[in-house]
Coordinates of C-alpha atoms in Angstrom, one line a residue:
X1 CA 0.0 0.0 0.0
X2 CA 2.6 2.5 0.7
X3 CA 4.4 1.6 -2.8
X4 CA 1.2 2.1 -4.1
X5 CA 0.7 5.7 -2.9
X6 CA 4.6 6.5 -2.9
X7 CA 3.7 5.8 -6.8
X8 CA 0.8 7.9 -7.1
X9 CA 2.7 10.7 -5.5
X10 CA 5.5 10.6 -7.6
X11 CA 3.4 10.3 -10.8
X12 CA 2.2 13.8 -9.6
X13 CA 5.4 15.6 -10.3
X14 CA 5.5 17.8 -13.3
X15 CA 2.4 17.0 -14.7
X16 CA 0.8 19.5 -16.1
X17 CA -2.8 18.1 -16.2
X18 CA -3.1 16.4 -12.6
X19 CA -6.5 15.8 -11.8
X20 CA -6.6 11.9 -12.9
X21 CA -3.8 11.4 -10.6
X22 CA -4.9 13.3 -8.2
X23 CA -8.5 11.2 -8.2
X24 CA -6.7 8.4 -8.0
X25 CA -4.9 9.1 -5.1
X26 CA -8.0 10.6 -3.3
X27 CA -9.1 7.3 -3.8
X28 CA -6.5 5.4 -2.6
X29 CA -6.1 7.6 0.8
X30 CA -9.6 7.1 1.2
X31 CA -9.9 3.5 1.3
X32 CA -6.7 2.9 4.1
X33 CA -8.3 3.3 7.7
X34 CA -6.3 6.5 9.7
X35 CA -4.0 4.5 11.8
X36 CA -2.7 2.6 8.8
X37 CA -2.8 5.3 7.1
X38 CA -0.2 7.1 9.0
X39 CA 2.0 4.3 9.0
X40 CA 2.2 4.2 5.3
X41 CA 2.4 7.8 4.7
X42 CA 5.1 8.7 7.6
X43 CA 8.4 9.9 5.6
X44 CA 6.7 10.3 2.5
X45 CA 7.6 13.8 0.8
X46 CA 3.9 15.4 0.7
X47 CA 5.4 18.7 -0.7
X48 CA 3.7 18.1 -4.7
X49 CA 0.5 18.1 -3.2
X50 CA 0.9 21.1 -1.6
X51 CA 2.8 23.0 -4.5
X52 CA -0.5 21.4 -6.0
X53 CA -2.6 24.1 -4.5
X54 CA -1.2 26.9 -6.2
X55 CA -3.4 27.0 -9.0
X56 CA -6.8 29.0 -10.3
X57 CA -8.2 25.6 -10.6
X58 CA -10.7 24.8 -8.6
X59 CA -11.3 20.9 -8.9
X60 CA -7.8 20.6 -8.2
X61 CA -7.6 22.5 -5.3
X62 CA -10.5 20.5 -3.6
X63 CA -9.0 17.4 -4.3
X64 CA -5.4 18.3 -2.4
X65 CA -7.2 19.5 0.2
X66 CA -9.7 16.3 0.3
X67 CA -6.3 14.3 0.1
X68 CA -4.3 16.3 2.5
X69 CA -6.9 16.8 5.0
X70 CA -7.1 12.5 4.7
X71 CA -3.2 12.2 5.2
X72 CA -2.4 15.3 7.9
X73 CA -5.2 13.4 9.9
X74 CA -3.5 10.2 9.9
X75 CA -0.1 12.2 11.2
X76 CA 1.0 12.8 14.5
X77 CA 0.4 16.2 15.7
X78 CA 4.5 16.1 16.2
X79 CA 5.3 15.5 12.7
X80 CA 3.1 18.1 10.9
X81 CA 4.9 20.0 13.6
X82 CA 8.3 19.4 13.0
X83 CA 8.5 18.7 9.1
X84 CA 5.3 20.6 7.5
X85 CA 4.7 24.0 9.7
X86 CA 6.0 25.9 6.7
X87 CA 3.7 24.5 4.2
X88 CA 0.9 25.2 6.9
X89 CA 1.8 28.8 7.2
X90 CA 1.7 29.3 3.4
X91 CA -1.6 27.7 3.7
X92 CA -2.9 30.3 6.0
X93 CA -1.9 32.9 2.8
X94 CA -3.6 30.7 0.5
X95 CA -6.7 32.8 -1.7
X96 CA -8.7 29.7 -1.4
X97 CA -11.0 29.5 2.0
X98 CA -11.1 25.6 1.8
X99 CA -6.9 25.7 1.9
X100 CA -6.8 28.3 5.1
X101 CA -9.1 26.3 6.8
X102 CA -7.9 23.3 6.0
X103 CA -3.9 24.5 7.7
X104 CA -6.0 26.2 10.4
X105 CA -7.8 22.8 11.4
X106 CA -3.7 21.3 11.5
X107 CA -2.6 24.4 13.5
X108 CA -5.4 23.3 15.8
X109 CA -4.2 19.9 16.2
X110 CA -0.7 21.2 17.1
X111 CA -1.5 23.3 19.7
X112 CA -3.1 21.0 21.6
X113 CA -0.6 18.3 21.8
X114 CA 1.8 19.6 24.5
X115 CA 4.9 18.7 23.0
X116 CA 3.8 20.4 19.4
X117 CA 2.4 23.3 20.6
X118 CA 5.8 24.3 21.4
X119 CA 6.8 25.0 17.5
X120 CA 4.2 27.0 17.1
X121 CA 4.4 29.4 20.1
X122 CA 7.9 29.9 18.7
X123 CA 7.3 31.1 16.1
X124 CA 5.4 34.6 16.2
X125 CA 5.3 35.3 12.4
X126 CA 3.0 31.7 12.5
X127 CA 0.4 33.3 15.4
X128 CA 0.5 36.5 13.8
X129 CA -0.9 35.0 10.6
X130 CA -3.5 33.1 12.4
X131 CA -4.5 36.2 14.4
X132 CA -4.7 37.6 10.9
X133 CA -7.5 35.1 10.0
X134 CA -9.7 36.7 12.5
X135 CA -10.0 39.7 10.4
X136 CA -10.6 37.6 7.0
X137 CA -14.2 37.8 5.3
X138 CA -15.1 34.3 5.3
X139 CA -16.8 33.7 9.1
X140 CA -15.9 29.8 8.4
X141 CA -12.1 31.0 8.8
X142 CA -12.2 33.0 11.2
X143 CA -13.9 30.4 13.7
X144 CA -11.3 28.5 12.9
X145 CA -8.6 30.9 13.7
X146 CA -11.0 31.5 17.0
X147 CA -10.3 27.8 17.5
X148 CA -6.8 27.6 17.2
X149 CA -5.8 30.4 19.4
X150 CA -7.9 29.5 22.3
X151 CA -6.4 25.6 22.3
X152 CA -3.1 27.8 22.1
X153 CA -4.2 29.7 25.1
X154 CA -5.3 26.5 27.1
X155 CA -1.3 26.5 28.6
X156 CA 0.6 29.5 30.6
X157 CA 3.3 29.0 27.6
X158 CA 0.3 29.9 25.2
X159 CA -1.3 32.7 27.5
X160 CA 1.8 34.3 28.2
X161 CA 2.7 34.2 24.3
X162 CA -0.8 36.0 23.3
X163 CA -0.9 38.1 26.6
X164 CA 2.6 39.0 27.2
X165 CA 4.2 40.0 24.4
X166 CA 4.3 41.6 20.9
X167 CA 1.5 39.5 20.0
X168 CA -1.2 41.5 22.2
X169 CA -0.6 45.0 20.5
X170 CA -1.0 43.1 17.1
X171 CA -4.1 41.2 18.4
X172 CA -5.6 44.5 19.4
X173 CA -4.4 46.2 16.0
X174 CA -6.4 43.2 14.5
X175 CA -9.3 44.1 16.5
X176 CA -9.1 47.5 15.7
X177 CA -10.0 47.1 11.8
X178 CA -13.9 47.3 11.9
X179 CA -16.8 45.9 14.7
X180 CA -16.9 42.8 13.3
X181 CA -13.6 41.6 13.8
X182 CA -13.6 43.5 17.2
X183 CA -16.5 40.8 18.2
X184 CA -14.9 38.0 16.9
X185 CA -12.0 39.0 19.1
X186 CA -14.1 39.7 21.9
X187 CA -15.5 36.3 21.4
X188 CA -11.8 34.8 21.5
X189 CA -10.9 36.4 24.8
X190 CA -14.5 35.2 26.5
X191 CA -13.7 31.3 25.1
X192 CA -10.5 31.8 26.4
X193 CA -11.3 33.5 30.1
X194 CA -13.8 30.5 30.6
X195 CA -11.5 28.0 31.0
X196 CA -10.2 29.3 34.2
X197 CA -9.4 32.0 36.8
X198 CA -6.0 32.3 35.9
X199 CA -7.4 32.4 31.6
X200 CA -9.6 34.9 33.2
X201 CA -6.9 37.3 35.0
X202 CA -5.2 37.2 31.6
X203 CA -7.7 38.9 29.8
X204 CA -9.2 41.3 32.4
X205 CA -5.2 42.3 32.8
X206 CA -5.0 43.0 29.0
X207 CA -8.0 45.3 29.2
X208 CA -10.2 43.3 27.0
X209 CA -12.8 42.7 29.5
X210 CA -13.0 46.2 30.7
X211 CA -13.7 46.9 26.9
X212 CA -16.1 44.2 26.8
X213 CA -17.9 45.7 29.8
X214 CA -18.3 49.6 28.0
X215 CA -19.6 48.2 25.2
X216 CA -22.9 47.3 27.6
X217 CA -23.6 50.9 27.6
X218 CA -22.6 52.1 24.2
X219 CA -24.3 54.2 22.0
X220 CA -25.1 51.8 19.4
X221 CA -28.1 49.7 20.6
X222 CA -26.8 46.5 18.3
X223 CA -23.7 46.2 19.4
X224 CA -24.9 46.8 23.0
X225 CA -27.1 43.6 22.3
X226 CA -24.1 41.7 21.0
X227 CA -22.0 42.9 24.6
X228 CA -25.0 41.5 26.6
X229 CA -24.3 38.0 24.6
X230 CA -20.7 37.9 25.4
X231 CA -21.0 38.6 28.8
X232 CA -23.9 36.2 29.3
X233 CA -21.3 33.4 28.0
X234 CA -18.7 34.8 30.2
X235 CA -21.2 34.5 33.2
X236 CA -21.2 30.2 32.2
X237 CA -18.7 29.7 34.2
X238 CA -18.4 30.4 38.0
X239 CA -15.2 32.2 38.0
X240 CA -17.0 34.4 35.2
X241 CA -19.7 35.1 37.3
X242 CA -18.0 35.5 40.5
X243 CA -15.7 38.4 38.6
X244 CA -18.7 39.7 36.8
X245 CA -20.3 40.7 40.8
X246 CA -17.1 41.4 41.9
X247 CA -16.9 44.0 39.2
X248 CA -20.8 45.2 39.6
X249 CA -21.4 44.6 36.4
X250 CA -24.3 42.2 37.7
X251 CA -25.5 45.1 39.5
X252 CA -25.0 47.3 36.2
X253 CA -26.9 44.8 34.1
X254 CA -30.1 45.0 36.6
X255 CA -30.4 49.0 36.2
X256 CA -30.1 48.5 32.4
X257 CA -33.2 46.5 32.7
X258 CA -34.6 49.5 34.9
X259 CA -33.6 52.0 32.5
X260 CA -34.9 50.3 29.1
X261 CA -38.5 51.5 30.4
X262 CA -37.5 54.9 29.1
X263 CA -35.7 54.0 26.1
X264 CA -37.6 53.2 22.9
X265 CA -35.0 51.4 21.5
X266 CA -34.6 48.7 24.7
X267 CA -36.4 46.0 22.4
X268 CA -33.2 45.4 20.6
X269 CA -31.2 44.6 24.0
X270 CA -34.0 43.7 26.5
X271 CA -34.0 40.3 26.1
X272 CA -30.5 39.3 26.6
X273 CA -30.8 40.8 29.3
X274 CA -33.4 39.1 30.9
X275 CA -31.8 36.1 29.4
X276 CA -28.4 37.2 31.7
X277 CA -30.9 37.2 34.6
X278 CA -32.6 33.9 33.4
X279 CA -28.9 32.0 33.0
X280 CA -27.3 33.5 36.4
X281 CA -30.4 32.0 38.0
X282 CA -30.8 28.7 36.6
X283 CA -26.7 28.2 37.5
X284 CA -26.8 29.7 40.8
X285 CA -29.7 30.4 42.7
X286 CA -33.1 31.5 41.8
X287 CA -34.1 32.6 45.2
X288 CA -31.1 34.4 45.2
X289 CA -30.8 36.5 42.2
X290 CA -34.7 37.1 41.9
X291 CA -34.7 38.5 45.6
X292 CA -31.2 40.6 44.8
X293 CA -32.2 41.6 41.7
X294 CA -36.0 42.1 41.7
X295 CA -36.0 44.2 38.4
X296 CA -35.4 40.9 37.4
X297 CA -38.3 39.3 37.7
X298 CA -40.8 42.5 37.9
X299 CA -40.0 43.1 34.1
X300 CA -40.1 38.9 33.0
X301 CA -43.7 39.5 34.2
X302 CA -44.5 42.4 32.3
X303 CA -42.8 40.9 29.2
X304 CA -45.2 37.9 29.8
X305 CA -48.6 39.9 29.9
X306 CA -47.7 42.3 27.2
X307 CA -47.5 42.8 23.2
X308 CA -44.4 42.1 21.9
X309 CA -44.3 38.6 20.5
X310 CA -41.0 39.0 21.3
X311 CA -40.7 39.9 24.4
X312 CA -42.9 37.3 25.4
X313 CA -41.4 34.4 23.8
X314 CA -38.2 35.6 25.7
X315 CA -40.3 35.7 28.7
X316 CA -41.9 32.1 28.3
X317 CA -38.5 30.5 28.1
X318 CA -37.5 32.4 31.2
X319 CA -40.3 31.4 33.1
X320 CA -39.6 28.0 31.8
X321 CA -35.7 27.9 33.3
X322 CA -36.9 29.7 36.5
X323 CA -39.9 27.6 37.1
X324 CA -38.1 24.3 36.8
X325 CA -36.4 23.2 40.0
X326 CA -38.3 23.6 43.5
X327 CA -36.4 26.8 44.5
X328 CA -37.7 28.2 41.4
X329 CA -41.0 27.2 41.5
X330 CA -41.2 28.4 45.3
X331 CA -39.9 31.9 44.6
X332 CA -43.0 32.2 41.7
X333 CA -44.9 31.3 44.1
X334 CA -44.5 34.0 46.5
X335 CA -45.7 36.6 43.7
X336 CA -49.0 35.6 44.3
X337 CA -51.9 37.1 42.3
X338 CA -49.1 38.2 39.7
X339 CA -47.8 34.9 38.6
X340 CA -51.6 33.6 38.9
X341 CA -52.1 36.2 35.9
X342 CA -49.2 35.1 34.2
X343 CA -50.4 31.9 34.4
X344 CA -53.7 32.8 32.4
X345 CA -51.7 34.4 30.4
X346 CA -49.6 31.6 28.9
X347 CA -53.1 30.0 28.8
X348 CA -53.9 32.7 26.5
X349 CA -51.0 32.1 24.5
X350 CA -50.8 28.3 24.0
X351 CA -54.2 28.7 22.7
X352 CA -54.3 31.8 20.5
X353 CA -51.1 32.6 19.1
X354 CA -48.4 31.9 16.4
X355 CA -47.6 28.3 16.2
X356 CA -43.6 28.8 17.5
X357 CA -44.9 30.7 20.2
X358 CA -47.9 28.3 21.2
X359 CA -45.0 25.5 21.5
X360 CA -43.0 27.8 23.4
X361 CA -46.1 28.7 26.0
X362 CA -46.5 24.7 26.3
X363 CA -43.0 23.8 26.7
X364 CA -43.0 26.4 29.5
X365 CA -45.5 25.0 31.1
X366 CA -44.7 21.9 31.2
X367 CA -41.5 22.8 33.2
X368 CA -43.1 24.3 35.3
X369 CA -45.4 21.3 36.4
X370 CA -42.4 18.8 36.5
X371 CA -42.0 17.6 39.8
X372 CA -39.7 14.2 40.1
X373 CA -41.3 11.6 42.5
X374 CA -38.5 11.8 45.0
X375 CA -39.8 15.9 45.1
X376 CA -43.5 15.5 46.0
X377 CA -44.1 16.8 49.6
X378 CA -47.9 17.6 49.9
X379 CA -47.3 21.2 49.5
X380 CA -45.2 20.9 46.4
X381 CA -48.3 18.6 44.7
X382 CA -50.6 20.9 45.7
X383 CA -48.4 24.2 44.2
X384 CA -48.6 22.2 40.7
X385 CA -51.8 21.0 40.9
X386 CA -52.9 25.1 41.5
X387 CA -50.9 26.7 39.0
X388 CA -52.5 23.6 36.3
X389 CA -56.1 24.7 38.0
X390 CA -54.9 28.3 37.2
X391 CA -54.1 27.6 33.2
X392 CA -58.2 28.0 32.6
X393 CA -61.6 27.1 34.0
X394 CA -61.3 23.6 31.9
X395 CA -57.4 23.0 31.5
X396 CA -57.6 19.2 30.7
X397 CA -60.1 20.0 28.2
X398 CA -58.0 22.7 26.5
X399 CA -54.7 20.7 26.5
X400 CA -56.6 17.4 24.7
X401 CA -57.6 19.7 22.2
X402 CA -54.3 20.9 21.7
X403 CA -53.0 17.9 21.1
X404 CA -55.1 16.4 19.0
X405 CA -54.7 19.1 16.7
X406 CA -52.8 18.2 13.4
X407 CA -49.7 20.0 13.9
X408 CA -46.9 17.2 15.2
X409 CA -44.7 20.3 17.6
X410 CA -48.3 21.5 19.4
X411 CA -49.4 18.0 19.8
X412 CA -45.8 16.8 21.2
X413 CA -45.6 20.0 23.1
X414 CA -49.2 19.3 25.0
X415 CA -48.6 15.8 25.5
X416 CA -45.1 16.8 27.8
X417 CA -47.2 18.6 29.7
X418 CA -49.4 15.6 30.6
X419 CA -46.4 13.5 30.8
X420 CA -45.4 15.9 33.6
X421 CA -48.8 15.7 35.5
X422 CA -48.8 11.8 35.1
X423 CA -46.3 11.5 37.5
X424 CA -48.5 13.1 39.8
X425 CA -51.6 11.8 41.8
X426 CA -53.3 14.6 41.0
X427 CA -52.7 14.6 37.6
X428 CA -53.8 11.1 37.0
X429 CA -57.0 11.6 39.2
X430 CA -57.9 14.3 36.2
X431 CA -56.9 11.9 33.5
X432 CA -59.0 9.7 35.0
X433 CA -61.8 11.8 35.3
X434 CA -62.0 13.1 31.7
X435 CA -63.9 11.5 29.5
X436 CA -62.1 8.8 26.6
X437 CA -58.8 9.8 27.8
X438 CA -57.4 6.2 28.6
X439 CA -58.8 5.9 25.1
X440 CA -57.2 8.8 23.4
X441 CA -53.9 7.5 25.6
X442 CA -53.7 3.8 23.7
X443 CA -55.1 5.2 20.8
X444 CA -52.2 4.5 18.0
X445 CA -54.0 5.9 15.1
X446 CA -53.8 9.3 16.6
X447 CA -50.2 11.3 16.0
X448 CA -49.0 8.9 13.0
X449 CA -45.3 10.6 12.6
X450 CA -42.4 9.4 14.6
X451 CA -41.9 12.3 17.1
X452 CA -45.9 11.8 17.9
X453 CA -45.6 8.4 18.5
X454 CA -42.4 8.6 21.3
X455 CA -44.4 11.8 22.6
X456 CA -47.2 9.7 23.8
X457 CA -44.8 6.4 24.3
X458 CA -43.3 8.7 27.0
X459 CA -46.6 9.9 28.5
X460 CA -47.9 5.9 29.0
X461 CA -44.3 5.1 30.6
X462 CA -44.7 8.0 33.0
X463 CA -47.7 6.5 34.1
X464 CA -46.9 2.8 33.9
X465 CA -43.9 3.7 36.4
X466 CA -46.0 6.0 38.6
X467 CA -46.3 3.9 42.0
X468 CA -50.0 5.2 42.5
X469 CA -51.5 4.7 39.0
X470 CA -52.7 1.2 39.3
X471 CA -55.1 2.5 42.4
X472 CA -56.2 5.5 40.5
X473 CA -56.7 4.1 37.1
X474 CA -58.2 0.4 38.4
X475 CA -56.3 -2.6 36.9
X476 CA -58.5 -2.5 34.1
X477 CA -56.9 0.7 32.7
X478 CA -53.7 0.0 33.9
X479 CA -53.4 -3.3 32.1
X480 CA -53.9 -1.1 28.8
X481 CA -51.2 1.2 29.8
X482 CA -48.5 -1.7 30.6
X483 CA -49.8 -3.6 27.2
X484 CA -49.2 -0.3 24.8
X485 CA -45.9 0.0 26.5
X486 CA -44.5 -3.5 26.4
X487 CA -45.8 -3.6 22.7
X488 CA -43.6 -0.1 21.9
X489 CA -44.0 2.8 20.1
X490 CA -44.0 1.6 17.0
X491 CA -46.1 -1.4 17.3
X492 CA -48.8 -1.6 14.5
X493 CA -52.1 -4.3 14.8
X494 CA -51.2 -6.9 11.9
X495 CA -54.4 -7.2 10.1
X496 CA -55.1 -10.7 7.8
X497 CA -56.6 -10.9 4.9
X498 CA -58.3 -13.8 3.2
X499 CA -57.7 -14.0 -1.1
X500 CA -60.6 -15.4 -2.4
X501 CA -60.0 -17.1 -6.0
X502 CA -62.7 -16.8 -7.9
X503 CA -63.2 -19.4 -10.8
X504 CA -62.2 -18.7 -14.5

């Protein structure tokens, strides 16, 4: 095998006219698994594939790069370091998108191997170049170059190297060229200050946070909204979020969300940050955040009951995320009368609106209902049970009709929500209760697409594991349950039919 592509390679050399060669050799690389692969390849001169690429050609230059990106794969990270850097580096130069990325995704391989990496960080000229692809015009590169840097950055070697040196000033030269590439940068130093404190003190020492943070209250409203994004991925991890209050941006984020009441353009920015809000709570402690913050929660209520269809899709999925754990579900509790009209609202919603945010009101629901077995004190069933009471005067009726409807995501999306309730007593005393519902439960002929079918499969296991359904539903019932589940989603009643010849 390695004679036979040692062959192809050097029929490749000087011909003029390469691309039946070139196929060939696609071919060839293609059918030898990776480990193997690298075995035959290893000390082969790969330098006519690469003096291949410099052509207008376009066929040509896809298949190098389909056979380089075959054989660089198959190499150790060492090796491309040690024998093909330069050829990399002129990739990164290369006019063609499809080369650039295809060095880039090498580079990346290199800088994660911690023997490799070292070739790289010696060499400045190399980083500079990828630092360059952040400014290019293709998106695809520049994540790639995003990529790269931040494996770089993952040692002290690599953060001292970016952080320390010459490099920074030409980072932040890059980043000076226009606001897209200034984002893209930004989003480089937030990948890179979430891996750790120390990632973290790098970047907040080379002012990048700092400019990160003024951005929040910029003049221009769209690039304020892309700050709040940034941020809100900074505030993933703990260390992000612990320097985020240290700094009072937290606190700064919270009187933005007061201060968007007077400003007509607010809709643009509003919902990250809620979202922020929604995130820090979800990670930390909603309790917590919703009692320090209570401009929080005051305006994901108003987003809820008003207008914009916006605003209160943002506002559904927020309730959603709060209204999911018990600490959650306790602090909308103590609203009172104002999450009771929130309530109707969403009612209102999954019945009335655009599909997307119909399914959206559902889905929300239906998180806020879950409550795990091992969670259901007395008072906790009877919070659920409320807020379901809550939804409208006839809630089981309203939710059947939903999903019976012929639209696969709002019948999926109401039959969560009874999978969430048939966990609970309550929920399956209701089922019970309503009319052909054990019948609409088993019924296969309902819901004939796939999604439908695991929807309700889901629903009947919730019930078949429930320790109380057999008492509530009578064996009877219960016997149809455990039947449609042991048969499966999928199971279809064979029907026979009887050919009747009839005589000539």
């Amino acid at each position: 095998m390695a004679t036979s592509i040692e062959g192809l390679l050097s029929e490749l050399s000087g011909l003029d006219e390469p691309l039946e060669e070139l196929r060939n050799l696609k071919t060839a690389v293609l059918a030898i698994p990776l480990n193997i692969l690298g075995e035959t390849v290893n000390g082969l001169r790969l330098e006519v594939i690469f003096s291949l690429l410099n052509t207008n050609d376009r066929e040509q230059i896809e298949l190098c790069v389909a056979i380089l990106s075959r054989i660089l794969q198959a190499l150790d990270p060492v090796i491309l370091a040690q024998n093909l850097k330069t050829e990399l580096q002129r990739g990164l130069n290369h006019p063609d998108d499809l080369v650039k990325i295809l060095a880039m995704t090498q580079i990346g391989r290199i800088v994660e191997h911690p023997e490799a990496v070292t070739e790289i960080l010696n060499s400045q000229e190399l980083v500079k170049q990828i630092i360059n692809c952040i400014g290019g015009e293709k998106i695809s590169v520049a994540k790639e170059a995003i990529k790269a840097l931040s494996k770089m950055a993952q040692t002290k070697a690599g953060l001292d190297a970016l952080f320390m040196g010459n490099l920074l000033k030409y980072l932040k030269d890059v980043m000076a060229t226009s606001d897209v590439v200034r984002y893209r940068v930004y989003e480089l130093v937030v990948e890179i200050s979430s891996v750790s404190p120390v990632s973290l003190g790098y970047c907040a020492n080379s002012s990048f946070i700092s400019q990160l943070i003024g951005e929040l209250t910029g003049d221009d409203i769209l690039v304020r909204a892309t700050a709040i994004e940034m941020v809100t991925t900074l505030a993933q991890s703990q260390h992000g979020r612990q320097y985020l209050a240290q700094q009072g941006i937290v606190d700064k984020i919270s009187n933005m969300i007061t201060g968007a009441e007077s400003d007509p353009f607010s809709g643009f920015y509003l919902p990250g940050l809620v979202k922020f809000f929604g995130n820090l709570a979800i990670m930390d402690s909603p309790q917590q955040i919703c009692e320090c913050y209570p401009a929080f929660l005051k305006k994901v209520f108003e987003m809820a009951v008003g207008q914009d269809p916006t605003m209160i899709g943002v506002a559904l999925d927020t309730l959603g995320i709060l209204g999911s754990n018990i600490e959650g579900k306790q602090v909308l509790q103590k609203t009172g009368d104002k999450f009771q009209d929130v309530l109707k609202r969403m009612s209102n919603v999954a019945r009335n609106a655009t599909t997307e945010l119909r399914v959206r009101s559902l889905e929300a629901i239906a998180l806020l209902l879950t409550l795990p077995a091992e969670q259901q004190t007395e008072d906790l069933l009877g919070l659920t049970e409320s807020w379901f009471n809550s939804l409208s005067s006839q809630p089981m009726e309203m939710l059947k009709s939903i999903s019976t409807q012929p639209f696969p995501e709002l019948h999926c999306s109401a039959l969560k929500i009874f999978t969430e309730m048939a966990s609970q007593p309550w929920g399956q005393k209701k089922m019970i209760n309503t009319p052909g519902f054990v019948e609409f439960i088993v019924d296969r002929s309902t819901g004939p697409d796939k999604e439908s079918k695991d929807a309700k499969y889901e629903l009947v296991k919730a019930l078949v594991d429930s320790k109380t359904t057999a008492e509530i539903f009578g064996n009877q019932h219960y016997l149809r349950l455990r039947t449609y589940m042991r048969e499966g989603p999928y199971y279809v009643t064979a029907v026979s039919s009887v050919t009747v010849e009839g005589a000539e």
